[in-house]
Structures are given as C-alpha cells and as structure tokens.
Amino acid sequence: MINLFHPYMSNKAIKDASQVLKTRWIGQGPKVDQVEKKFSKMFKIPYSVTVNSGTSALHLALILAGVGPGDEVISTPITCSATNIPVLYLGGKVVFADIQKETMNIDPKSIEKKVTSKTKAIMAVHWAGYPCDMDEINKIAKKHKLKVIEDGAQALGAKYKGKYVGSVSDFTCFSFQAIKPITSVDGGMLCTLKKKDYQQARILRWYGIDREFKGDIHWKYQIKDIGYKYHMNDVTAAILSAQLDDWKKISSQREKIAKRYLKELKDVPGLTLLKRHKDRQGANWTFTMHVEKRNDFQKKLAENGIESHIVHVRNDICPIFGGKKQNLPVMNKIESTYVSIPIHNHLTDVDVSKVIKTIRNGW
Ligand SMILES: Cc1ncc(COP(=O)(O)O)c(C=O)c1O
C-alpha cells in the first residue's frame, strides 16, 4: 500500500529522546527553552513559545487576541476542526468565509463581507501548508482593528513574500503532531511578533504561573490570569530539536515529489491542480487537487494500492458550528472535487511513478 501519510522520525530524535529519559529532568526544562530559540533562529521568528499541541497554540493565540464570549472570529470552513473549536471554547462564534478554489485557502474578498462590529479576529489557515493571501488579510485586519491568527499547523517552513510563515502576523500556530512533516509525536508552537504576547503566552501555558518568578525564595507566586497546562516537556523538545535538524532534507524531498506531480499530472483530463504563486512557497503537507468523479478516482487509486483522502471535512456542517451548509458558493462547488494523494518522506521514486501512472491511465 502506498499510504497517504507516514511519519518521519530520525535516529537522532530517538537517541536524543532516550537520553533525556535517562536523566532526572524529563518535564519542562532547558531543552524546551533551547528548542524555542533554535526555532526562532531557523525561521526568523521574533518570539516562539512551545506548547503540547497545535490546538493549545490556537487556544492561547485566541486568548491573547482577546476573543471572549460573543466575539466573532472569521475563519475557513475547510480545515481541521482544531482550528475552530477553541473559538467555541472561549464562548466565541465562528463566522465562516468562503475559500478560493485554486488554493483551498480563505478568500480575503469573502472575509471583508463577513466583518461586523462583533468581529475580533481573522483565522487564516494555510491549506496543506500553502500560504494564504496574507497582505490582503492583514490589510483588512488593520482597517477594522482585528487580530490575525495564522493557523500554520501544516505550514512549517513555508514562505510568503520572502518571509517565513510565523513572522508575518500577530500570531502563528504550528503543530508537530504525528503526521506533520516535522513531528515530535505531539507538540506545537505559538509564534508572536510582540514581546508582551510572548511573555503572557509563557505564563498562560502553565496554569498562569510565571516560571521565571524571581521574587520570594519560597516561590510564593501569584496567579493573575487563568492559564492551563499547555507546556511542552523536555523529551518532546529533544525530539523536536533533532527533527528540525532534518527540516531542509524533509522539505526538499517533499518539494521534489510535488514538482513531479505538478509536471506530470498537469494535462490529465478531469484533473485540476492547485495554483502556485511566484511570491510564496508551500510546505507540501499534503498534495491536493480537484478531480471530476472523485469516487471513481479514489476507487481506481485504492485498486492500485494507493491511498487518497479528502483529509478535512467542511466544519460548518458539524452540529457544534451550526450543523448546516453555509452559503459559501466556492466551498459548496468544490466539496465534491478536492482530494489529496500521497506525499511524504518514505515515498520512493518508484512509488511516485506508480501514483502518476495510475492517475494518467484515467478513472
Ligand atoms: C490546520 C490544523 N490546525 C490545527 C491542528 C491541530 O494540531 P494538533 O493536532 O497538534 O493539536 C491541525 C492538525 O492536527 C491542523 O491540521
């Protein structure tokens, strides 16, 4: 079977994790601080705060953006539900904007139409790691005094107009869960542009306690804001750090596969590839395209031992988000056409050739 996903785990990550496990410090410790600094340096991000998942990063970002009961957050319907659930957790409402067929990303033109006096933030999810139209989104945010949260869970190392995702907007959230290109088994990173947000995130990720409290010798801390247990531990940080060492290799292998798909599938009847702009570089978390007769397409691939999947289901149809299809013309139209095919670091050239040949033979 040529699977859709297959985690990458380096030998160094396994070795480094087991070394930490043999010490007396396996919880949050020096490795956590070290990996945050390394991450910020690698991706030229002002401030990085590790957490235990991408979901935690999103929850914290929404708190820092000031989202609370009754506030509206404009987001995309087509994403992992972890993008939108934290809004509900905070008593907010998710307002779904339409997407662009050619990127699967939220459409700034639709965002503009959804802004109301209750809007507090815009959530920009980079589908499959391909950056959204961030200039347009940040312009709308500035005009209406809104915060921007980038859900870069799938976009580690992606670039927008020469800048790494993570260094563009108020807040960016990354995920290192099992099937992301860089995984630490589970884990996440909240990146901020402002020092104030960084400091508050560090406090909130551990119940609201300032670990750097330097006052009373008996550590009689105060808790001023309600936090939660969102921090990373040193075992995870050691894995993440080692995995980051292979980031260039991981991303170039994925880009090589993507380039083959783009070249060798571009003229296949019934298939439309997603767009690539000159001013941005995606992270190739999945390789998505639009196909006619999707069931037949997936059946044909399955018969040839190739896994394919839609990966995320539109969120608006889930009862927690209202339970009915919103009036989103592009989303409604592409609902039956989008599908992802395998792209990961265990695929061989022969595997990729087989995927291409099978698709080219038609369905
Ligand atoms: C777009 C998106 N947002 C958020 C998440 C949540 O990340 P995590 O599983 O690390 O909590 C994921 C992946 O799981 C995701 O793909």
mmCIF file of C-alpha atoms and ligand atoms in Angstrom:
data_model
loop_
_atom_site.group_PDB
_atom_site.id
_atom_site.type_symbol
_atom_site.label_atom_id
_atom_site.label_comp_id
_atom_site.label_asym_id
_atom_site.label_seq_id
_atom_site.Cartn_x
_atom_site.Cartn_y
_atom_site.Cartn_z
ATOM 1 C CA MET A 1 0.000 0.000 0.000
ATOM 2 C CA ILE A 2 1.249 3.484 -0.804
ATOM 3 C CA ASN A 3 -0.076 5.320 2.212
ATOM 4 C CA LEU A 4 -1.186 8.930 2.372
ATOM 5 C CA PHE A 5 0.879 9.666 5.468
ATOM 6 C CA HIS A 6 3.921 8.121 7.082
ATOM 7 C CA PRO A 7 5.683 9.878 9.982
ATOM 8 C CA TYR A 8 9.331 10.820 9.645
ATOM 9 C CA MET A 9 11.422 10.106 12.748
ATOM 10 C CA SER A 10 15.187 10.439 12.641
ATOM 11 C CA ASN A 11 17.552 8.124 14.524
ATOM 12 C CA LYS A 12 18.955 11.174 16.289
ATOM 13 C CA ALA A 13 15.484 12.064 17.564
ATOM 14 C CA ILE A 14 15.090 8.567 19.018
ATOM 15 C CA LYS A 15 18.563 8.701 20.566
ATOM 16 C CA ASP A 16 18.155 12.192 21.997
ATOM 17 C CA ALA A 17 14.745 11.376 23.464
ATOM 18 C CA SER A 18 16.062 8.258 25.177
ATOM 19 C CA GLN A 19 18.966 10.236 26.590
ATOM 20 C CA VAL A 20 16.586 12.741 28.164
ATOM 21 C CA LEU A 21 14.513 9.866 29.526
ATOM 22 C CA LYS A 22 17.559 8.646 31.448
ATOM 23 C CA THR A 23 18.032 11.968 33.254
ATOM 24 C CA ARG A 24 16.145 13.280 36.266
ATOM 25 C CA TRP A 25 14.664 16.133 34.212
ATOM 26 C CA ILE A 26 12.023 14.877 31.800
ATOM 27 C CA GLY A 27 9.405 17.618 32.259
ATOM 28 C CA GLN A 28 9.650 21.189 31.043
ATOM 29 C CA GLY A 29 13.284 22.183 31.378
ATOM 30 C CA PRO A 30 16.290 23.508 29.461
ATOM 31 C CA LYS A 31 15.544 21.569 26.258
ATOM 32 C CA VAL A 32 12.265 23.456 25.931
ATOM 33 C CA ASP A 33 13.980 26.852 26.080
ATOM 34 C CA GLN A 34 16.693 25.657 23.700
ATOM 35 C CA VAL A 35 14.308 24.424 21.027
ATOM 36 C CA GLU A 36 12.314 27.662 21.135
ATOM 37 C CA LYS A 37 15.468 29.674 20.479
ATOM 38 C CA LYS A 38 16.536 27.295 17.719
ATOM 39 C CA PHE A 39 13.096 27.525 16.067
ATOM 40 C CA SER A 40 13.050 31.331 16.179
ATOM 41 C CA LYS A 41 16.528 31.463 14.669
ATOM 42 C CA MET A 42 15.786 28.938 11.914
ATOM 43 C CA PHE A 43 12.615 30.627 10.726
ATOM 44 C CA LYS A 44 13.491 34.227 11.639
ATOM 45 C CA ILE A 45 10.561 34.498 14.024
ATOM 46 C CA PRO A 46 10.693 37.130 16.794
ATOM 47 C CA TYR A 47 9.176 35.015 19.594
ATOM 48 C CA SER A 48 8.369 31.302 19.834
ATOM 49 C CA VAL A 49 6.603 29.526 22.691
ATOM 50 C CA THR A 50 6.431 25.734 22.714
ATOM 51 C CA VAL A 51 3.201 24.035 23.757
ATOM 52 C CA ASN A 52 1.883 20.485 23.850
ATOM 53 C CA SER A 53 -0.164 20.709 20.630
ATOM 54 C CA GLY A 54 -1.207 22.918 17.763
ATOM 55 C CA THR A 55 -4.655 23.076 19.341
ATOM 56 C CA SER A 56 -3.144 24.523 22.526
ATOM 57 C CA ALA A 57 -1.266 27.096 20.450
ATOM 58 C CA LEU A 58 -4.511 28.121 18.757
ATOM 59 C CA HIS A 59 -6.372 28.340 22.061
ATOM 60 C CA LEU A 60 -3.642 30.518 23.562
ATOM 61 C CA ALA A 61 -3.488 32.734 20.471
ATOM 62 C CA LEU A 62 -7.231 33.342 20.661
ATOM 63 C CA ILE A 63 -6.967 34.234 24.358
ATOM 64 C CA LEU A 64 -4.135 36.648 23.612
ATOM 65 C CA ALA A 65 -6.154 38.119 20.747
ATOM 66 C CA GLY A 66 -8.815 38.909 23.338
ATOM 67 C CA VAL A 67 -11.509 36.610 21.977
ATOM 68 C CA GLY A 68 -14.256 36.039 24.520
ATOM 69 C CA PRO A 69 -17.999 35.401 24.835
ATOM 70 C CA GLY A 70 -19.994 36.839 21.964
ATOM 71 C CA ASP A 71 -16.980 37.712 19.831
ATOM 72 C CA GLU A 72 -16.828 36.610 16.227
ATOM 73 C CA VAL A 73 -13.831 35.052 14.548
ATOM 74 C CA ILE A 74 -13.830 34.815 10.764
ATOM 75 C CA SER A 75 -12.422 31.502 9.627
ATOM 76 C CA THR A 76 -12.426 28.920 6.891
ATOM 77 C CA PRO A 77 -14.863 26.013 6.780
ATOM 78 C CA ILE A 78 -12.281 23.684 5.285
ATOM 79 C CA THR A 79 -9.743 22.859 7.974
ATOM 80 C CA CYS A 80 -9.038 20.531 10.845
ATOM 81 C CA SER A 81 -11.766 21.168 13.420
ATOM 82 C CA ALA A 82 -8.964 22.033 15.889
ATOM 83 C CA THR A 83 -8.727 25.404 14.136
ATOM 84 C CA ASN A 84 -12.236 26.420 15.045
ATOM 85 C CA ILE A 85 -13.133 24.524 18.228
ATOM 86 C CA PRO A 86 -11.027 26.779 20.527
ATOM 87 C CA VAL A 87 -13.171 29.741 19.422
ATOM 88 C CA LEU A 88 -16.235 27.950 20.801
ATOM 89 C CA TYR A 89 -14.330 27.027 23.967
ATOM 90 C CA LEU A 90 -13.883 30.745 24.615
ATOM 91 C CA GLY A 91 -17.581 31.445 24.067
ATOM 92 C CA GLY A 92 -16.977 32.987 20.651
ATOM 93 C CA LYS A 93 -18.690 32.365 17.339
ATOM 94 C CA VAL A 94 -17.035 31.094 14.187
ATOM 95 C CA VAL A 95 -18.164 33.027 11.127
ATOM 96 C CA PHE A 96 -17.285 31.091 8.014
ATOM 97 C CA ALA A 97 -15.931 32.910 4.983
ATOM 98 C CA ASP A 98 -15.677 31.352 1.549
ATOM 99 C CA ILE A 99 -12.498 29.900 0.098
ATOM 100 C CA GLN A 100 -10.582 30.063 -3.183
ATOM 101 C CA LYS A 101 -10.831 27.034 -5.433
ATOM 102 C CA GLU A 102 -7.271 27.431 -6.700
ATOM 103 C CA THR A 103 -5.587 27.339 -3.262
ATOM 104 C CA MET A 104 -8.301 25.977 -0.902
ATOM 105 C CA ASN A 105 -7.428 28.956 1.331
ATOM 106 C CA ILE A 106 -9.785 31.539 2.823
ATOM 107 C CA ASP A 107 -10.764 34.259 0.343
ATOM 108 C CA PRO A 108 -9.970 37.816 1.541
ATOM 109 C CA LYS A 109 -12.883 39.176 -0.526
ATOM 110 C CA SER A 110 -15.272 36.978 1.420
ATOM 111 C CA ILE A 111 -13.623 37.920 4.752
ATOM 112 C CA GLU A 112 -14.294 41.598 4.105
ATOM 113 C CA LYS A 113 -18.005 40.882 3.650
ATOM 114 C CA LYS A 114 -18.217 38.981 6.947
ATOM 115 C CA VAL A 115 -16.773 41.692 9.220
ATOM 116 C CA THR A 116 -19.279 43.007 11.777
ATOM 117 C CA SER A 117 -18.997 45.101 14.929
ATOM 118 C CA LYS A 118 -18.528 41.835 16.832
ATOM 119 C CA THR A 119 -15.562 40.589 14.810
ATOM 120 C CA LYS A 120 -12.421 40.256 16.902
ATOM 121 C CA ALA A 121 -10.046 38.199 14.804
ATOM 122 C CA ILE A 122 -9.379 36.544 11.476
ATOM 123 C CA MET A 123 -8.115 32.978 11.359
ATOM 124 C CA ALA A 124 -6.007 32.237 8.280
ATOM 125 C CA VAL A 125 -5.369 28.533 7.742
ATOM 126 C CA HIS A 126 -2.679 27.655 5.223
ATOM 127 C CA TRP A 127 -4.210 24.668 3.484
ATOM 128 C CA ALA A 128 -1.666 21.868 3.049
ATOM 129 C CA GLY A 129 0.943 24.419 4.092
ATOM 130 C CA TYR A 130 0.344 26.806 1.187
ATOM 131 C CA PRO A 131 0.277 30.409 2.439
ATOM 132 C CA CYS A 132 -2.947 32.438 2.319
ATOM 133 C CA ASP A 133 -3.089 35.940 0.787
ATOM 134 C CA MET A 134 -1.571 37.439 3.917
ATOM 135 C CA ASP A 135 -1.124 41.015 2.658
ATOM 136 C CA GLU A 136 -4.801 41.288 1.795
ATOM 137 C CA ILE A 137 -5.837 39.621 5.070
ATOM 138 C CA ASN A 138 -3.613 41.832 7.209
ATOM 139 C CA LYS A 139 -4.894 44.902 5.351
ATOM 140 C CA ILE A 140 -8.498 44.026 6.245
ATOM 141 C CA ALA A 141 -7.432 43.385 9.837
ATOM 142 C CA LYS A 142 -5.718 46.740 10.069
ATOM 143 C CA LYS A 143 -8.700 48.558 8.588
ATOM 144 C CA HIS A 144 -11.117 47.019 11.103
ATOM 145 C CA LYS A 145 -8.669 46.761 14.033
ATOM 146 C CA LEU A 146 -8.754 42.963 14.140
ATOM 147 C CA LYS A 147 -6.111 40.470 15.199
ATOM 148 C CA VAL A 148 -4.802 37.920 12.726
ATOM 149 C CA ILE A 149 -4.071 34.371 13.763
ATOM 150 C CA GLU A 150 -2.351 32.205 11.195
ATOM 151 C CA ASP A 151 -3.026 28.516 11.603
ATOM 152 C CA GLY A 152 0.263 27.289 10.198
ATOM 153 C CA ALA A 153 -0.199 23.774 11.594
ATOM 154 C CA GLN A 154 0.555 22.431 8.117
ATOM 155 C CA ALA A 155 2.891 25.221 7.026
ATOM 156 C CA LEU A 156 6.188 24.865 8.855
ATOM 157 C CA GLY A 157 8.928 26.390 6.719
ATOM 158 C CA ALA A 158 6.521 27.845 4.171
ATOM 159 C CA LYS A 159 7.360 31.300 2.864
ATOM 160 C CA TYR A 160 5.244 34.306 1.981
ATOM 161 C CA LYS A 161 6.913 37.132 0.040
ATOM 162 C CA GLY A 162 10.335 36.147 1.303
ATOM 163 C CA LYS A 163 9.292 35.766 4.950
ATOM 164 C CA TYR A 164 8.809 32.500 6.773
ATOM 165 C CA VAL A 165 5.288 31.776 7.972
ATOM 166 C CA GLY A 166 5.444 32.647 11.654
ATOM 167 C CA SER A 167 6.998 36.051 11.107
ATOM 168 C CA VAL A 168 4.159 37.699 9.208
ATOM 169 C CA SER A 169 1.129 38.238 11.505
ATOM 170 C CA ASP A 170 0.312 38.876 15.190
ATOM 171 C CA PHE A 171 0.105 35.169 15.962
ATOM 172 C CA THR A 172 1.034 31.960 14.152
ATOM 173 C CA CYS A 173 0.390 28.442 15.417
ATOM 174 C CA PHE A 174 2.300 25.334 14.359
ATOM 175 C CA SER A 175 1.614 21.662 15.018
ATOM 176 C CA PHE A 176 4.124 18.834 15.379
ATOM 177 C CA GLN A 177 1.605 16.029 15.693
ATOM 178 C CA ALA A 178 2.269 12.611 14.237
ATOM 179 C CA ILE A 179 1.694 13.197 10.534
ATOM 180 C CA LYS A 180 3.109 16.684 10.110
ATOM 181 C CA PRO A 181 6.372 16.936 8.088
ATOM 182 C CA ILE A 182 8.228 17.760 11.306
ATOM 183 C CA THR A 183 6.746 15.753 14.136
ATOM 184 C CA SER A 184 7.696 15.492 17.789
ATOM 185 C CA VAL A 185 4.939 12.862 18.238
ATOM 186 C CA ASP A 186 2.736 15.684 19.518
ATOM 187 C CA GLY A 187 3.532 19.303 20.192
ATOM 188 C CA GLY A 188 3.000 22.822 18.967
ATOM 189 C CA MET A 189 4.484 26.294 18.752
ATOM 190 C CA LEU A 190 2.883 29.666 19.227
ATOM 191 C CA CYS A 191 4.798 32.445 17.491
ATOM 192 C CA THR A 192 4.240 36.107 18.195
ATOM 193 C CA LEU A 193 5.607 39.360 16.868
ATOM 194 C CA LYS A 194 5.282 41.201 20.174
ATOM 195 C CA LYS A 195 7.303 40.557 23.328
ATOM 196 C CA LYS A 196 4.258 41.298 25.509
ATOM 197 C CA ASP A 197 2.269 38.462 23.867
ATOM 198 C CA TYR A 198 5.234 36.124 24.171
ATOM 199 C CA GLN A 199 5.602 36.787 27.888
ATOM 200 C CA GLN A 200 1.898 36.328 28.543
ATOM 201 C CA ALA A 201 1.839 33.087 26.480
ATOM 202 C CA ARG A 202 4.668 31.686 28.620
ATOM 203 C CA ILE A 203 2.657 32.375 31.748
ATOM 204 C CA LEU A 204 -0.671 31.075 30.460
ATOM 205 C CA ARG A 205 0.803 27.826 29.165
ATOM 206 C CA TRP A 206 1.479 26.763 32.738
ATOM 207 C CA TYR A 207 -1.718 27.459 34.709
ATOM 208 C CA GLY A 208 -0.974 31.195 34.797
ATOM 209 C CA ILE A 209 2.186 30.806 36.846
ATOM 210 C CA ASP A 210 5.297 32.697 35.878
ATOM 211 C CA ARG A 211 8.064 30.082 35.932
ATOM 212 C CA GLU A 212 10.613 32.851 35.797
ATOM 213 C CA PHE A 213 9.285 34.392 39.007
ATOM 214 C CA LYS A 214 12.312 35.698 40.824
ATOM 215 C CA GLY A 215 10.671 37.071 43.991
ATOM 216 C CA ASP A 216 10.226 35.203 47.242
ATOM 217 C CA ILE A 217 12.714 32.432 47.911
ATOM 218 C CA HIS A 218 9.835 30.080 48.753
ATOM 219 C CA TRP A 219 8.311 30.848 45.367
ATOM 220 C CA LYS A 220 5.062 32.312 46.640
ATOM 221 C CA TYR A 221 3.751 33.081 43.211
ATOM 222 C CA GLN A 222 0.506 34.805 42.366
ATOM 223 C CA ILE A 223 -1.859 33.784 39.583
ATOM 224 C CA LYS A 224 -3.432 36.789 37.927
ATOM 225 C CA ASP A 225 -4.822 35.186 34.780
ATOM 226 C CA ILE A 226 -6.335 31.769 34.241
ATOM 227 C CA GLY A 227 -3.967 29.546 32.349
ATOM 228 C CA TYR A 228 -3.948 25.837 31.648
ATOM 229 C CA LYS A 229 -1.466 23.005 31.278
ATOM 230 C CA TYR A 230 -0.242 23.576 27.753
ATOM 231 C CA HIS A 231 3.511 23.393 28.084
ATOM 232 C CA MET A 232 5.938 21.084 26.266
ATOM 233 C CA ASN A 233 8.288 18.694 28.097
ATOM 234 C CA ASP A 234 11.999 18.053 27.580
ATOM 235 C CA VAL A 235 11.511 14.652 25.929
ATOM 236 C CA THR A 236 9.314 16.201 23.262
ATOM 237 C CA ALA A 237 11.649 19.184 22.933
ATOM 238 C CA ALA A 238 14.613 16.859 22.346
ATOM 239 C CA ILE A 239 12.706 15.050 19.594
ATOM 240 C CA LEU A 240 11.622 18.327 18.024
ATOM 241 C CA SER A 241 15.121 19.735 18.076
ATOM 242 C CA ALA A 242 16.604 16.685 16.350
ATOM 243 C CA GLN A 243 13.801 16.603 13.791
ATOM 244 C CA LEU A 244 14.379 20.276 12.969
ATOM 245 C CA ASP A 245 17.959 19.380 12.029
ATOM 246 C CA ASP A 246 16.467 17.415 9.115
ATOM 247 C CA TRP A 247 13.975 20.073 8.076
ATOM 248 C CA LYS A 248 15.848 21.046 4.887
ATOM 249 C CA LYS A 249 16.076 17.419 3.781
ATOM 250 C CA ILE A 250 12.433 16.757 4.636
ATOM 251 C CA SER A 251 11.122 19.806 2.827
ATOM 252 C CA SER A 252 13.251 19.361 -0.282
ATOM 253 C CA GLN A 253 12.187 15.722 -0.656
ATOM 254 C CA ARG A 254 8.553 16.798 -0.449
ATOM 255 C CA GLU A 255 9.073 19.635 -2.918
ATOM 256 C CA LYS A 256 10.711 17.218 -5.348
ATOM 257 C CA ILE A 257 7.640 14.965 -5.263
ATOM 258 C CA ALA A 258 5.302 17.961 -5.601
ATOM 259 C CA LYS A 259 7.245 19.190 -8.647
ATOM 260 C CA ARG A 260 6.893 15.786 -10.299
ATOM 261 C CA TYR A 261 3.139 15.760 -9.674
ATOM 262 C CA LEU A 262 2.799 19.318 -10.991
ATOM 263 C CA LYS A 263 4.730 18.496 -14.144
ATOM 264 C CA GLU A 264 3.467 15.019 -14.884
ATOM 265 C CA LEU A 265 -0.196 15.497 -13.948
ATOM 266 C CA LYS A 266 -0.760 18.925 -15.449
ATOM 267 C CA ASP A 267 -2.503 17.806 -18.618
ATOM 268 C CA VAL A 268 -4.596 14.959 -17.220
ATOM 269 C CA PRO A 269 -8.248 15.314 -18.322
ATOM 270 C CA GLY A 270 -10.683 15.751 -15.415
ATOM 271 C CA LEU A 271 -7.985 16.938 -13.031
ATOM 272 C CA THR A 272 -7.150 20.479 -11.900
ATOM 273 C CA LEU A 273 -4.017 21.179 -9.939
ATOM 274 C CA LEU A 274 -3.884 23.890 -7.283
ATOM 275 C CA LYS A 275 -2.195 27.182 -8.110
ATOM 276 C CA ARG A 276 1.328 28.157 -7.145
ATOM 277 C CA HIS A 277 2.146 31.862 -6.950
ATOM 278 C CA LYS A 278 5.656 33.153 -7.574
ATOM 279 C CA ASP A 279 5.679 35.052 -4.271
ATOM 280 C CA ARG A 280 5.198 32.080 -1.968
ATOM 281 C CA GLN A 281 6.448 28.592 -1.197
ATOM 282 C CA GLY A 282 4.237 25.936 0.411
ATOM 283 C CA ALA A 283 5.233 23.236 2.866
ATOM 284 C CA ASN A 284 3.676 20.331 0.903
ATOM 285 C CA TRP A 285 1.950 18.762 3.867
ATOM 286 C CA THR A 286 -0.490 17.099 1.503
ATOM 287 C CA PHE A 287 -0.842 17.279 -2.261
ATOM 288 C CA THR A 288 -4.379 18.370 -3.042
ATOM 289 C CA MET A 289 -6.091 18.674 -6.399
ATOM 290 C CA HIS A 290 -9.591 18.817 -7.810
ATOM 291 C CA VAL A 291 -10.898 15.835 -9.742
ATOM 292 C CA GLU A 292 -14.073 15.050 -11.598
ATOM 293 C CA LYS A 293 -15.879 11.878 -10.459
ATOM 294 C CA ARG A 294 -13.932 11.761 -7.187
ATOM 295 C CA ASN A 295 -15.379 8.446 -6.016
ATOM 296 C CA ASP A 296 -14.212 6.723 -9.186
ATOM 297 C CA PHE A 297 -10.813 8.407 -8.861
ATOM 298 C CA GLN A 298 -10.340 7.199 -5.288
ATOM 299 C CA LYS A 299 -11.598 3.727 -6.166
ATOM 300 C CA LYS A 300 -9.114 3.446 -9.009
ATOM 301 C CA LEU A 301 -6.247 4.506 -6.736
ATOM 302 C CA ALA A 302 -7.329 2.093 -3.999
ATOM 303 C CA GLU A 303 -7.481 -0.783 -6.500
ATOM 304 C CA ASN A 304 -3.868 0.003 -7.300
ATOM 305 C CA GLY A 305 -2.836 0.077 -3.648
ATOM 306 C CA ILE A 306 -2.724 3.867 -3.383
ATOM 307 C CA GLU A 307 -4.372 5.696 -0.526
ATOM 308 C CA SER A 308 -6.121 9.022 -1.105
ATOM 309 C CA HIS A 309 -8.340 11.118 1.123
ATOM 310 C CA ILE A 310 -10.220 14.385 1.435
ATOM 311 C CA VAL A 311 -8.329 14.908 4.745
ATOM 312 C CA HIS A 312 -10.638 17.586 6.200
ATOM 313 C CA VAL A 313 -14.411 17.845 6.095
ATOM 314 C CA ARG A 314 -16.106 21.247 5.972
ATOM 315 C CA ASN A 315 -16.632 22.372 9.553
ATOM 316 C CA ASP A 316 -19.913 24.278 9.119
ATOM 317 C CA ILE A 317 -21.902 21.044 8.787
ATOM 318 C CA CYS A 318 -20.856 19.881 12.272
ATOM 319 C CA PRO A 319 -23.596 20.478 14.856
ATOM 320 C CA ILE A 320 -21.224 22.461 17.107
ATOM 321 C CA PHE A 321 -20.768 25.020 14.329
ATOM 322 C CA GLY A 322 -24.427 25.250 13.390
ATOM 323 C CA GLY A 323 -24.866 21.967 11.590
ATOM 324 C CA LYS A 324 -25.813 23.241 8.161
ATOM 325 C CA LYS A 325 -24.086 24.228 4.956
ATOM 326 C CA GLN A 326 -23.450 27.945 4.875
ATOM 327 C CA ASN A 327 -23.991 29.951 1.743
ATOM 328 C CA LEU A 328 -20.410 29.672 0.529
ATOM 329 C CA PRO A 329 -20.537 29.223 -3.264
ATOM 330 C CA VAL A 330 -16.938 28.085 -3.819
ATOM 331 C CA MET A 331 -16.927 25.750 -0.816
ATOM 332 C CA ASN A 332 -20.199 24.252 -1.999
ATOM 333 C CA LYS A 333 -18.844 23.786 -5.501
ATOM 334 C CA ILE A 334 -15.535 22.165 -4.625
ATOM 335 C CA GLU A 335 -16.975 19.964 -1.907
ATOM 336 C CA SER A 336 -17.157 17.028 -4.288
ATOM 337 C CA THR A 337 -13.881 17.605 -6.141
ATOM 338 C CA TYR A 338 -10.986 18.058 -3.725
ATOM 339 C CA VAL A 339 -8.773 15.120 -2.811
ATOM 340 C CA SER A 340 -5.205 14.549 -1.622
ATOM 341 C CA ILE A 341 -2.687 11.987 -2.860
ATOM 342 C CA PRO A 342 0.427 10.662 -1.077
ATOM 343 C CA ILE A 343 3.352 12.994 -0.452
ATOM 344 C CA HIS A 344 5.704 12.114 2.390
ATOM 345 C CA ASN A 345 9.313 11.246 3.157
ATOM 346 C CA HIS A 346 9.006 7.481 2.856
ATOM 347 C CA LEU A 347 7.837 7.556 -0.759
ATOM 348 C CA THR A 348 10.313 6.227 -3.300
ATOM 349 C CA ASP A 349 10.656 7.442 -6.886
ATOM 350 C CA VAL A 350 9.018 4.173 -7.917
ATOM 351 C CA ASP A 351 6.026 4.903 -5.625
ATOM 352 C CA VAL A 352 5.628 8.386 -7.083
ATOM 353 C CA SER A 353 5.857 6.998 -10.627
ATOM 354 C CA LYS A 354 3.164 4.471 -9.788
ATOM 355 C CA VAL A 355 0.831 7.162 -8.439
ATOM 356 C CA ILE A 356 1.389 9.274 -11.557
ATOM 357 C CA LYS A 357 0.964 6.358 -13.962
ATOM 358 C CA THR A 358 -2.225 5.189 -12.262
ATOM 359 C CA ILE A 359 -3.762 8.663 -12.452
ATOM 360 C CA ARG A 360 -2.633 9.211 -16.025
ATOM 361 C CA ASN A 361 -4.317 5.979 -17.054
ATOM 362 C CA GLY A 362 -7.644 7.569 -16.120
ATOM 363 C CA TRP A 363 -10.513 6.602 -13.798
HETATM 364 C C1 LIG B 1 -4.925 23.079 10.207
HETATM 365 C C2 LIG B 1 -4.722 22.427 11.546
HETATM 366 N N1 LIG B 1 -4.980 23.135 12.645
HETATM 367 C C3 LIG B 1 -4.787 22.610 13.861
HETATM 368 C C4 LIG B 1 -4.346 21.319 14.026
HETATM 369 C C5 LIG B 1 -4.218 20.782 15.403
HETATM 370 O O1 LIG B 1 -2.917 20.459 15.739
HETATM 371 P P1 LIG B 1 -2.628 19.393 16.899
HETATM 372 O O2 LIG B 1 -3.083 18.072 16.428
HETATM 373 O O3 LIG B 1 -1.159 19.476 17.101
HETATM 374 O O4 LIG B 1 -3.381 19.861 18.093
HETATM 375 C C6 LIG B 1 -4.067 20.534 12.893
HETATM 376 C C7 LIG B 1 -3.574 19.149 12.959
HETATM 377 O O5 LIG B 1 -3.755 18.318 13.685
HETATM 378 C C8 LIG B 1 -4.266 21.102 11.625
HETATM 379 O O6 LIG B 1 -4.025 20.406 10.519
#
